[in-house]
mmCIF file of C-alpha atoms in Angstrom:
data_model
loop_
_atom_site.group_PDB
_atom_site.id
_atom_site.type_symbol
_atom_site.label_atom_id
_atom_site.label_comp_id
_atom_site.label_asym_id
_atom_site.label_seq_id
_atom_site.Cartn_x
_atom_site.Cartn_y
_atom_site.Cartn_z
ATOM 1 C CA UNK A 1 -0.186 0.719 -0.309
ATOM 2 C CA UNK A 2 0.673 3.834 -0.497
ATOM 3 C CA UNK A 3 1.180 6.446 2.271
ATOM 4 C CA UNK A 4 -0.880 9.362 0.687
ATOM 5 C CA UNK A 5 -0.501 12.399 3.193
ATOM 6 C CA UNK A 6 -2.500 14.628 1.929
ATOM 7 C CA UNK A 7 -4.128 18.140 2.802
ATOM 8 C CA UNK A 8 -7.082 18.721 5.104
ATOM 9 C CA UNK A 9 -9.330 20.670 6.606
ATOM 10 C CA UNK A 10 -7.886 19.237 10.777
ATOM 11 C CA UNK A 11 -4.680 21.779 9.784
ATOM 12 C CA UNK A 12 -3.064 18.085 10.065
ATOM 13 C CA UNK A 13 -2.547 16.264 7.702
ATOM 14 C CA UNK A 14 -4.533 13.226 6.661
ATOM 15 C CA UNK A 15 -3.166 9.584 6.390
ATOM 16 C CA UNK A 16 -4.369 7.656 3.073
ATOM 17 C CA UNK A 17 -3.469 4.160 2.185
ATOM 18 C CA UNK A 18 -3.793 3.317 -1.662
ATOM 19 C CA UNK A 19 -2.726 0.322 -3.942
ATOM 20 C CA UNK A 20 -1.129 0.980 -6.825
ATOM 21 C CA UNK A 21 -1.710 -2.057 -8.589
ATOM 22 C CA UNK A 22 -5.547 -3.391 -7.031
ATOM 23 C CA UNK A 23 -6.468 0.500 -8.174
ATOM 24 C CA UNK A 24 -8.010 0.607 -4.517
ATOM 25 C CA UNK A 25 -7.727 3.209 -1.661
ATOM 26 C CA UNK A 26 -8.046 2.953 2.732
ATOM 27 C CA UNK A 27 -10.319 6.177 4.051
ATOM 28 C CA UNK A 28 -9.394 5.328 8.386
ATOM 29 C CA UNK A 29 -12.966 6.571 10.175
ATOM 30 C CA UNK A 30 -13.986 9.524 8.985
ATOM 31 C CA UNK A 31 -10.307 10.534 6.563
ATOM 32 C CA UNK A 32 -12.436 11.042 3.624
ATOM 33 C CA UNK A 33 -14.788 13.903 5.409
ATOM 34 C CA UNK A 34 -12.000 15.805 6.425
ATOM 35 C CA UNK A 35 -10.087 15.556 3.379
ATOM 36 C CA UNK A 36 -9.581 18.828 1.884
ATOM 37 C CA UNK A 37 -9.257 20.831 -2.322
ATOM 38 C CA UNK A 38 -5.935 20.604 -2.620
ATOM 39 C CA UNK A 39 -6.398 16.813 -0.639
ATOM 40 C CA UNK A 40 -8.853 14.732 -3.294
ATOM 41 C CA UNK A 41 -6.977 16.974 -6.356
ATOM 42 C CA UNK A 42 -3.165 14.608 -5.053
ATOM 43 C CA UNK A 43 -5.023 11.809 -4.822
ATOM 44 C CA UNK A 44 -6.810 12.184 -8.351
ATOM 45 C CA UNK A 45 -3.589 12.249 -9.248
ATOM 46 C CA UNK A 46 -2.107 9.246 -7.774
ATOM 47 C CA UNK A 47 -5.533 7.797 -9.252
ATOM 48 C CA UNK A 48 -4.685 8.748 -12.382
ATOM 49 C CA UNK A 49 -0.869 7.024 -12.517
ATOM 50 C CA UNK A 50 -2.554 4.364 -10.686
ATOM 51 C CA UNK A 51 -4.847 3.800 -14.010
ATOM 52 C CA UNK A 52 -2.162 3.984 -16.529
ATOM 53 C CA UNK A 53 -0.359 1.314 -15.032
ATOM 54 C CA UNK A 54 -1.759 -2.653 -15.953
ATOM 55 C CA UNK A 55 -4.014 -4.027 -12.875
ATOM 56 C CA UNK A 56 -2.776 -6.782 -10.722
ATOM 57 C CA UNK A 57 -3.135 -10.438 -11.808
ATOM 58 C CA UNK A 58 -3.482 -11.327 -8.171
ATOM 59 C CA UNK A 59 -6.132 -10.045 -5.988
ATOM 60 C CA UNK A 60 -6.673 -10.779 -2.872
ATOM 61 C CA UNK A 61 -10.529 -12.681 -3.129
ATOM 62 C CA UNK A 62 -11.430 -11.494 0.973
ATOM 63 C CA UNK A 63 -9.848 -8.432 1.839
ATOM 64 C CA UNK A 64 -9.079 -7.188 6.078
ATOM 65 C CA UNK A 65 -8.493 -4.178 7.866
ATOM 66 C CA UNK A 66 -5.244 -2.987 8.242
ATOM 67 C CA UNK A 67 -6.091 -2.489 11.783
ATOM 68 C CA UNK A 68 -7.663 -5.407 13.312
ATOM 69 C CA UNK A 69 -7.483 -8.376 9.937
ATOM 70 C CA UNK A 70 -10.711 -8.320 10.175
ATOM 71 C CA UNK A 71 -13.084 -9.592 7.479
ATOM 72 C CA UNK A 72 -14.512 -6.138 5.116
ATOM 73 C CA UNK A 73 -17.702 -6.973 3.890
ATOM 74 C CA UNK A 74 -19.508 -5.245 1.271
ATOM 75 C CA UNK A 75 -22.468 -2.807 1.746
ATOM 76 C CA UNK A 76 -24.009 0.400 -0.057
ATOM 77 C CA UNK A 77 -24.005 3.613 1.675
ATOM 78 C CA UNK A 78 -26.759 5.972 -0.403
ATOM 79 C CA UNK A 79 -26.068 9.254 -0.358
ATOM 80 C CA UNK A 80 -27.755 12.130 -2.371
ATOM 81 C CA UNK A 81 -25.848 10.920 -5.328
ATOM 82 C CA UNK A 82 -27.072 7.691 -5.093
ATOM 83 C CA UNK A 83 -25.670 4.324 -3.827
ATOM 84 C CA UNK A 84 -22.914 3.503 -3.896
ATOM 85 C CA UNK A 85 -20.541 -0.113 -3.195
ATOM 86 C CA UNK A 86 -17.340 -0.132 -0.203
ATOM 87 C CA UNK A 87 -16.187 -2.267 1.072
ATOM 88 C CA UNK A 88 -15.452 -2.243 5.404
ATOM 89 C CA UNK A 89 -14.453 -2.690 8.721
ATOM 90 C CA UNK A 90 -17.212 -5.007 10.788
ATOM 91 C CA UNK A 91 -15.365 -2.227 13.512
ATOM 92 C CA UNK A 92 -15.603 1.198 11.897
ATOM 93 C CA UNK A 93 -12.660 1.243 11.792
ATOM 94 C CA UNK A 94 -12.014 2.655 8.187
ATOM 95 C CA UNK A 95 -13.444 1.470 4.620
ATOM 96 C CA UNK A 96 -11.646 -0.059 0.679
ATOM 97 C CA UNK A 97 -12.823 2.719 -2.015
ATOM 98 C CA UNK A 98 -12.237 0.859 -5.510
ATOM 99 C CA UNK A 99 -11.320 4.254 -8.068
ATOM 100 C CA UNK A 100 -14.843 3.907 -9.324
ATOM 101 C CA UNK A 101 -16.803 3.729 -6.258
ATOM 102 C CA UNK A 102 -15.061 6.686 -4.265
ATOM 103 C CA UNK A 103 -15.899 8.320 -8.005
ATOM 104 C CA UNK A 104 -19.373 7.729 -7.230
ATOM 105 C CA UNK A 105 -19.691 8.552 -4.066
ATOM 106 C CA UNK A 106 -18.427 11.918 -4.710
ATOM 107 C CA UNK A 107 -20.936 12.025 -7.801
ATOM 108 C CA UNK A 108 -17.454 12.783 -9.936
ATOM 109 C CA UNK A 109 -19.618 9.119 -12.375
ATOM 110 C CA UNK A 110 -22.202 9.381 -14.251
ATOM 111 C CA UNK A 111 -24.248 6.626 -16.210
ATOM 112 C CA UNK A 112 -23.288 7.382 -20.826
ATOM 113 C CA UNK A 113 -25.961 7.670 -22.192
ATOM 114 C CA UNK A 114 -26.666 7.107 -26.171
ATOM 115 C CA UNK A 115 -25.053 10.910 -26.787
ATOM 116 C CA UNK A 116 -21.970 10.131 -25.093
ATOM 117 C CA UNK A 117 -21.753 6.552 -26.834
ATOM 118 C CA UNK A 118 -21.682 7.717 -29.853
ATOM 119 C CA UNK A 119 -19.325 10.740 -29.415
ATOM 120 C CA UNK A 120 -16.659 7.955 -28.381
ATOM 121 C CA UNK A 121 -18.058 5.687 -31.629
ATOM 122 C CA UNK A 122 -17.197 9.327 -33.375
ATOM 123 C CA UNK A 123 -13.697 9.638 -31.826
ATOM 124 C CA UNK A 124 -12.819 5.643 -32.596
ATOM 125 C CA UNK A 125 -13.052 5.496 -28.838
ATOM 126 C CA UNK A 126 -13.962 2.367 -26.791
ATOM 127 C CA UNK A 127 -16.159 2.587 -23.871
ATOM 128 C CA UNK A 128 -14.049 0.970 -20.748
ATOM 129 C CA UNK A 129 -14.715 0.172 -17.073
ATOM 130 C CA UNK A 130 -13.471 3.185 -15.195
ATOM 131 C CA UNK A 131 -12.747 0.564 -12.392
ATOM 132 C CA UNK A 132 -10.297 -2.545 -13.842
ATOM 133 C CA UNK A 133 -9.713 -1.221 -17.644
ATOM 134 C CA UNK A 134 -11.937 -3.411 -19.280
ATOM 135 C CA UNK A 135 -13.557 -3.105 -22.324
ATOM 136 C CA UNK A 136 -16.945 -3.249 -22.757
ATOM 137 C CA UNK A 137 -19.289 -3.935 -26.001
ATOM 138 C CA UNK A 138 -21.691 -1.737 -27.340
ATOM 139 C CA UNK A 139 -25.078 -2.331 -25.476
ATOM 140 C CA UNK A 140 -23.445 -2.859 -22.042
ATOM 141 C CA UNK A 141 -23.846 -2.112 -19.057
ATOM 142 C CA UNK A 142 -21.577 -3.707 -16.448
ATOM 143 C CA UNK A 143 -18.497 -4.756 -16.783
ATOM 144 C CA UNK A 144 -17.759 -7.862 -18.111
ATOM 145 C CA UNK A 145 -14.626 -8.719 -16.185
ATOM 146 C CA UNK A 146 -15.484 -7.060 -12.380
ATOM 147 C CA UNK A 147 -19.095 -6.382 -12.437
ATOM 148 C CA UNK A 148 -18.915 -3.038 -12.003
ATOM 149 C CA UNK A 149 -21.446 -0.293 -13.325
ATOM 150 C CA UNK A 150 -19.660 1.175 -16.425
ATOM 151 C CA UNK A 151 -19.482 5.093 -16.055
ATOM 152 C CA UNK A 152 -18.004 8.122 -17.417
ATOM 153 C CA UNK A 153 -17.190 11.103 -15.754
ATOM 154 C CA UNK A 154 -19.290 14.284 -15.161
ATOM 155 C CA UNK A 155 -16.215 17.165 -15.854
ATOM 156 C CA UNK A 156 -18.929 19.867 -15.008
ATOM 157 C CA UNK A 157 -20.153 18.651 -11.468
ATOM 158 C CA UNK A 158 -16.163 17.773 -11.268
ATOM 159 C CA UNK A 159 -14.857 21.207 -12.417
ATOM 160 C CA UNK A 160 -16.777 23.201 -9.778
ATOM 161 C CA UNK A 161 -16.530 20.770 -6.431
ATOM 162 C CA UNK A 162 -12.468 21.300 -6.759
ATOM 163 C CA UNK A 163 -13.597 24.719 -7.479
ATOM 164 C CA UNK A 164 -12.714 27.573 -5.275
ATOM 165 C CA UNK A 165 -15.104 28.775 -2.334
ATOM 166 C CA UNK A 166 -16.566 31.981 -0.564
ATOM 167 C CA UNK A 167 -15.715 31.725 3.422
ATOM 168 C CA UNK A 168 -19.198 32.250 3.493
ATOM 169 C CA UNK A 169 -20.007 28.127 1.288
ATOM 170 C CA UNK A 170 -22.710 29.951 -0.769
ATOM 171 C CA UNK A 171 -21.583 28.231 -4.160
ATOM 172 C CA UNK A 172 -19.472 29.073 -6.326
ATOM 173 C CA UNK A 173 -20.877 31.385 -9.257
ATOM 174 C CA UNK A 174 -20.340 31.860 -12.752
ATOM 175 C CA UNK A 175 -17.634 33.503 -13.083
ATOM 176 C CA UNK A 176 -15.370 32.574 -10.925
ATOM 177 C CA UNK A 177 -12.753 30.533 -12.303
ATOM 178 C CA UNK A 178 -10.095 29.882 -14.589
ATOM 179 C CA UNK A 179 -11.704 28.747 -18.452
ATOM 180 C CA UNK A 180 -9.645 26.373 -19.797
ATOM 181 C CA UNK A 181 -8.043 25.652 -23.801
ATOM 182 C CA UNK A 182 -9.391 21.799 -24.477
ATOM 183 C CA UNK A 183 -9.482 21.314 -27.723
ATOM 184 C CA UNK A 184 -11.865 19.889 -29.490
ATOM 185 C CA UNK A 185 -12.605 15.488 -30.343
ATOM 186 C CA UNK A 186 -14.401 16.664 -33.475
ATOM 187 C CA UNK A 187 -12.885 19.066 -35.231
ATOM 188 C CA UNK A 188 -9.612 20.488 -32.720
ATOM 189 C CA UNK A 189 -11.840 23.872 -31.667
ATOM 190 C CA UNK A 190 -10.840 25.094 -27.959
ATOM 191 C CA UNK A 191 -13.263 24.781 -25.230
ATOM 192 C CA UNK A 192 -13.656 24.655 -21.561
ATOM 193 C CA UNK A 193 -15.080 20.990 -20.469
ATOM 194 C CA UNK A 194 -15.697 22.632 -16.694
ATOM 195 C CA UNK A 195 -17.886 24.691 -18.476
ATOM 196 C CA UNK A 196 -19.121 23.606 -22.069
ATOM 197 C CA UNK A 197 -21.422 19.771 -22.050
ATOM 198 C CA UNK A 198 -21.241 20.729 -26.213
ATOM 199 C CA UNK A 199 -18.348 21.492 -28.513
ATOM 200 C CA UNK A 200 -20.034 25.343 -29.698
ATOM 201 C CA UNK A 201 -18.985 24.960 -33.422
ATOM 202 C CA UNK A 202 -19.449 21.080 -33.732
ATOM 203 C CA UNK A 203 -21.593 20.118 -31.568
ATOM 204 C CA UNK A 204 -19.801 16.697 -30.320
ATOM 205 C CA UNK A 205 -20.276 15.936 -26.796
ATOM 206 C CA UNK A 206 -17.006 17.198 -24.232
ATOM 207 C CA UNK A 207 -16.884 13.071 -23.546
ATOM 208 C CA UNK A 208 -13.773 12.287 -20.861
ATOM 209 C CA UNK A 209 -13.849 8.670 -19.992
ATOM 210 C CA UNK A 210 -11.051 8.246 -18.289
ATOM 211 C CA UNK A 211 -8.677 9.498 -15.404
ATOM 212 C CA UNK A 212 -6.012 11.238 -18.049
ATOM 213 C CA UNK A 213 -9.290 13.261 -19.578
ATOM 214 C CA UNK A 214 -9.363 15.256 -16.424
ATOM 215 C CA UNK A 215 -5.480 16.633 -16.140
ATOM 216 C CA UNK A 216 -6.806 20.550 -17.091
ATOM 217 C CA UNK A 217 -9.217 20.053 -14.491
ATOM 218 C CA UNK A 218 -6.428 19.112 -12.052
ATOM 219 C CA UNK A 219 -4.010 21.515 -13.567
ATOM 220 C CA UNK A 220 -6.796 24.943 -13.134
ATOM 221 C CA UNK A 221 -7.497 24.061 -9.707
ATOM 222 C CA UNK A 222 -4.097 23.052 -8.364
ATOM 223 C CA UNK A 223 -3.497 26.184 -9.915
ATOM 224 C CA UNK A 224 -6.275 28.464 -8.519
ATOM 225 C CA UNK A 225 -6.188 26.696 -4.288
ATOM 226 C CA UNK A 226 -1.914 26.907 -5.383
ATOM 227 C CA UNK A 227 -3.356 30.971 -5.091
ATOM 228 C CA UNK A 228 -6.253 30.695 -2.825
ATOM 229 C CA UNK A 229 -3.246 28.845 -0.183
ATOM 230 C CA UNK A 230 -0.878 31.925 -0.645
ATOM 231 C CA UNK A 231 -4.222 34.793 -0.301
ATOM 232 C CA UNK A 232 -4.755 32.659 3.445
ATOM 233 C CA UNK A 233 -1.532 32.633 4.129
ATOM 234 C CA UNK A 234 -1.112 36.051 3.847
ATOM 235 C CA UNK A 235 -4.550 37.303 5.291
ATOM 236 C CA UNK A 236 -2.814 34.631 8.554
ATOM 237 C CA UNK A 237 0.035 35.807 8.771
ATOM 238 C CA UNK A 238 -1.375 39.908 9.290
ATOM 239 C CA UNK A 239 -3.904 38.764 11.022
ATOM 240 C CA UNK A 240 -2.980 35.813 13.669
ATOM 241 C CA UNK A 241 -6.203 35.687 15.413
ATOM 242 C CA UNK A 242 -7.916 34.654 12.498
ATOM 243 C CA UNK A 243 -5.492 30.955 12.748
ATOM 244 C CA UNK A 244 -8.041 28.267 12.886
ATOM 245 C CA UNK A 245 -7.007 25.700 15.783
ATOM 246 C CA UNK A 246 -6.458 22.488 15.363
ATOM 247 C CA UNK A 247 -9.413 20.537 15.824
ATOM 248 C CA UNK A 248 -9.641 18.464 19.249
ATOM 249 C CA UNK A 249 -9.157 14.592 18.795
ATOM 250 C CA UNK A 250 -12.632 13.647 20.045
ATOM 251 C CA UNK A 251 -12.929 11.496 16.813
ATOM 252 C CA UNK A 252 -10.929 7.929 17.616
ATOM 253 C CA UNK A 253 -10.514 4.746 16.638
ATOM 254 C CA UNK A 254 -12.965 2.375 17.614
ATOM 255 C CA UNK A 255 -10.121 -0.155 19.926
ATOM 256 C CA UNK A 256 -9.211 -3.760 18.171
ATOM 257 C CA UNK A 257 -11.338 -6.632 19.168
ATOM 258 C CA UNK A 258 -10.507 -8.012 23.039
ATOM 259 C CA UNK A 259 -10.769 -11.573 23.624
ATOM 260 C CA UNK A 260 -13.896 -11.194 24.363
ATOM 261 C CA UNK A 261 -15.714 -11.106 21.623
ATOM 262 C CA UNK A 262 -14.305 -14.730 20.565
ATOM 263 C CA UNK A 263 -16.226 -15.550 23.725
ATOM 264 C CA UNK A 264 -19.188 -14.147 22.729
ATOM 265 C CA UNK A 265 -19.020 -16.157 18.644
ATOM 266 C CA UNK A 266 -19.899 -12.590 16.265
ATOM 267 C CA UNK A 267 -22.889 -12.598 18.703
ATOM 268 C CA UNK A 268 -24.659 -15.849 18.973
ATOM 269 C CA UNK A 269 -23.932 -16.847 22.687
ATOM 270 C CA UNK A 270 -27.131 -15.330 25.001
ATOM 271 C CA UNK A 271 -29.482 -17.167 22.394
ATOM 272 C CA UNK A 272 -27.510 -20.484 22.560
ATOM 273 C CA UNK A 273 -27.295 -19.271 27.085
ATOM 274 C CA UNK A 274 -31.298 -18.779 26.041
ATOM 275 C CA UNK A 275 -31.224 -22.084 24.285
ATOM 276 C CA UNK A 276 -29.585 -24.333 26.747
ATOM 277 C CA UNK A 277 -31.994 -22.767 29.064
ATOM 278 C CA UNK A 278 -35.514 -23.057 27.804
ATOM 279 C CA UNK A 279 -34.273 -26.746 26.660
ATOM 280 C CA UNK A 280 -33.224 -28.176 30.577
ATOM 281 C CA UNK A 281 -36.503 -27.469 32.220
ATOM 282 C CA UNK A 282 -38.388 -29.118 28.652
ATOM 283 C CA UNK A 283 -35.884 -32.615 29.374
ATOM 284 C CA UNK A 284 -36.449 -32.264 32.632
ATOM 285 C CA UNK A 285 -40.325 -32.786 32.326
ATOM 286 C CA UNK A 286 -39.848 -35.748 29.656
ATOM 287 C CA UNK A 287 -36.739 -36.939 32.383
ATOM 288 C CA UNK A 288 -39.395 -36.652 35.055
ATOM 289 C CA UNK A 289 -37.665 -35.628 37.399
ATOM 290 C CA UNK A 290 -39.563 -33.335 37.930
ATOM 291 C CA UNK A 291 -43.824 -33.526 37.762
ATOM 292 C CA UNK A 292 -45.542 -31.745 35.077
ATOM 293 C CA UNK A 293 -48.582 -31.766 33.248
ATOM 294 C CA UNK A 294 -49.234 -31.913 30.224
ATOM 295 C CA UNK A 295 -49.925 -29.360 29.083
ATOM 296 C CA UNK A 296 -47.495 -27.470 31.285
ATOM 297 C CA UNK A 297 -45.088 -29.623 28.856
ATOM 298 C CA UNK A 298 -46.925 -28.165 25.160
ATOM 299 C CA UNK A 299 -45.823 -24.694 26.370
ATOM 300 C CA UNK A 300 -41.797 -25.578 26.980
ATOM 301 C CA UNK A 301 -41.955 -27.140 23.877
ATOM 302 C CA UNK A 302 -43.127 -24.362 22.432
ATOM 303 C CA UNK A 303 -41.142 -21.521 24.032
ATOM 304 C CA UNK A 304 -37.665 -24.042 23.137
ATOM 305 C CA UNK A 305 -39.752 -24.260 19.693
ATOM 306 C CA UNK A 306 -39.920 -20.593 19.237
ATOM 307 C CA UNK A 307 -36.651 -19.344 20.295
ATOM 308 C CA UNK A 308 -35.251 -22.466 18.066
ATOM 309 C CA UNK A 309 -37.034 -21.053 14.998
ATOM 310 C CA UNK A 310 -36.036 -17.439 16.141
ATOM 311 C CA UNK A 311 -32.280 -18.805 15.452
ATOM 312 C CA UNK A 312 -33.113 -20.109 11.998
ATOM 313 C CA UNK A 313 -34.690 -17.025 12.044
ATOM 314 C CA UNK A 314 -31.705 -14.773 12.115
ATOM 315 C CA UNK A 315 -28.709 -17.379 10.297
ATOM 316 C CA UNK A 316 -31.187 -16.493 7.389
ATOM 317 C CA UNK A 317 -31.195 -12.582 8.023
ATOM 318 C CA UNK A 318 -28.032 -11.961 7.974
ATOM 319 C CA UNK A 319 -26.767 -14.814 5.486
ATOM 320 C CA UNK A 320 -29.570 -14.329 2.929
ATOM 321 C CA UNK A 321 -30.539 -10.869 4.495
ATOM 322 C CA UNK A 322 -33.231 -9.579 5.937
ATOM 323 C CA UNK A 323 -35.824 -8.753 3.117
ATOM 324 C CA UNK A 324 -34.311 -12.444 2.057
ATOM 325 C CA UNK A 325 -35.817 -14.264 5.486
ATOM 326 C CA UNK A 326 -39.088 -12.736 6.337
ATOM 327 C CA UNK A 327 -39.909 -14.286 2.443
ATOM 328 C CA UNK A 328 -37.958 -17.694 3.073
ATOM 329 C CA UNK A 329 -39.893 -17.539 6.146
ATOM 330 C CA UNK A 330 -43.195 -17.366 4.936
ATOM 331 C CA UNK A 331 -43.209 -19.907 2.819
ATOM 332 C CA UNK A 332 -41.836 -21.902 5.204
ATOM 333 C CA UNK A 333 -45.453 -21.831 7.637
ATOM 334 C CA UNK A 334 -47.815 -21.431 4.534
ATOM 335 C CA UNK A 335 -46.405 -25.316 3.748
ATOM 336 C CA UNK A 336 -48.008 -26.519 7.650
ATOM 337 C CA UNK A 337 -50.998 -23.864 8.033
ATOM 338 C CA UNK A 338 -51.880 -26.164 4.573
ATOM 339 C CA UNK A 339 -51.468 -29.166 6.444
ATOM 340 C CA UNK A 340 -53.364 -27.866 9.124
ATOM 341 C CA UNK A 341 -56.165 -26.278 7.668
ATOM 342 C CA UNK A 342 -57.026 -28.684 5.222
ATOM 343 C CA UNK A 343 -60.083 -30.266 4.606
ATOM 344 C CA UNK A 344 -62.477 -29.221 2.463
ATOM 345 C CA UNK A 345 -65.913 -26.275 2.662
ATOM 346 C CA UNK A 346 -65.437 -22.982 3.636
ATOM 347 C CA UNK A 347 -64.086 -23.735 7.678
ATOM 348 C CA UNK A 348 -61.311 -24.966 5.815
ATOM 349 C CA UNK A 349 -60.364 -21.708 3.831
ATOM 350 C CA UNK A 350 -60.955 -19.168 7.511
ATOM 351 C CA UNK A 351 -58.642 -22.256 9.194
ATOM 352 C CA UNK A 352 -55.927 -22.203 5.872
ATOM 353 C CA UNK A 353 -56.197 -17.855 6.566
ATOM 354 C CA UNK A 354 -56.322 -17.573 10.269
ATOM 355 C CA UNK A 355 -52.810 -19.916 10.287
ATOM 356 C CA UNK A 356 -50.783 -17.946 7.306
ATOM 357 C CA UNK A 357 -51.717 -14.514 9.265
ATOM 358 C CA UNK A 358 -50.515 -15.980 12.632
ATOM 359 C CA UNK A 359 -47.473 -16.502 10.445
ATOM 360 C CA UNK A 360 -47.268 -13.732 8.832
ATOM 361 C CA UNK A 361 -47.545 -11.504 12.470
ATOM 362 C CA UNK A 362 -45.014 -14.755 13.943
ATOM 363 C CA UNK A 363 -42.532 -12.710 11.202
ATOM 364 C CA UNK A 364 -43.078 -9.080 12.461
ATOM 365 C CA UNK A 365 -42.794 -10.316 15.612
ATOM 366 C CA UNK A 366 -39.184 -11.854 14.553
ATOM 367 C CA UNK A 367 -38.658 -9.549 12.957
ATOM 368 C CA UNK A 368 -38.445 -6.833 14.961
ATOM 369 C CA UNK A 369 -36.485 -8.730 17.967
ATOM 370 C CA UNK A 370 -33.720 -9.556 15.017
ATOM 371 C CA UNK A 371 -34.156 -5.656 14.736
ATOM 372 C CA UNK A 372 -33.515 -5.085 18.234
ATOM 373 C CA UNK A 373 -30.799 -7.873 18.511
ATOM 374 C CA UNK A 374 -28.490 -7.027 15.671
ATOM 375 C CA UNK A 375 -27.879 -3.467 16.430
ATOM 376 C CA UNK A 376 -26.921 -3.698 20.197
ATOM 377 C CA UNK A 377 -25.237 -7.507 20.050
ATOM 378 C CA UNK A 378 -24.317 -8.732 16.581
ATOM 379 C CA UNK A 379 -23.155 -5.611 15.325
ATOM 380 C CA UNK A 380 -20.931 -5.453 18.442
ATOM 381 C CA UNK A 381 -19.158 -8.693 18.061
ATOM 382 C CA UNK A 382 -19.238 -9.364 14.019
#
């Protein structure tokens, strides 16, 4: 991993790890939020250099956290730009991004439409995956090799995100920034990819489908940010009281898991203990260790069976997801419902409906308790 010290809003540089061969970027907790515009420019430059290198052949099948060595889990996080896939540490130490996923998180890419594909065809350029570089066919929406959605860079949004803003954090006026001189790939006329969507002379669409295409934007943004940093340095030298104080060190990454995590078996130990406590009276009642009626024995068996069913639901929800677990539970419950309510006539139909409704209520109760147990135990000891 290549260690990068990038400028941040906190004053102190932020350390980001980047693997050039795998085209992956690791952010510790809150590091991506603390990066300032100049830090993003330098990170994009490193990513651009990595994109020019061949992708490593040997890929790690199950990446692990560099802090606690726990296996990273795939998640889909939500931003105002939509969903994006990322690998995150189960203990909250950080997250691992692909180059395409990192740009998707910041909203700097978009799906190519017919106009973009037609423009690339006119330029005799083939659309390829921004993540792994694999070639794509004409009608493909996802990469055939890494299954990443095919995207192109959104140059106006990228230019706006790297443009210096006023101290009031208001939207950047359109007049700020310098115009770029980027030759049109259709006729060669100069245009500004940060402001122009089409060439004013020939109407050819501006499309950037690879990281090296954003060099003019990065050059312009770096020059503007350097000028702004020089102005701020002169202002702070003249008015020292305006200097920003160091940020408090309150947002520390959580500690590595202790030995107690191994005893908890990923959060299953409390449920196993409850199962043992529920099965002990059942075994004692049927073994004759204490007197019990038939109704009491059936109640004990029912409680133990409900706990076993809940544990099975938890395992299914953790394996295939909560929604699919609910669907599977309803399908499984439908079989005994039809069997118990079998017969002829309207009474059979009503009985089957009652059993199915009862199964839906039980599934809802299981889902409610699973969410609480997941938030309190599973996510803490996973």
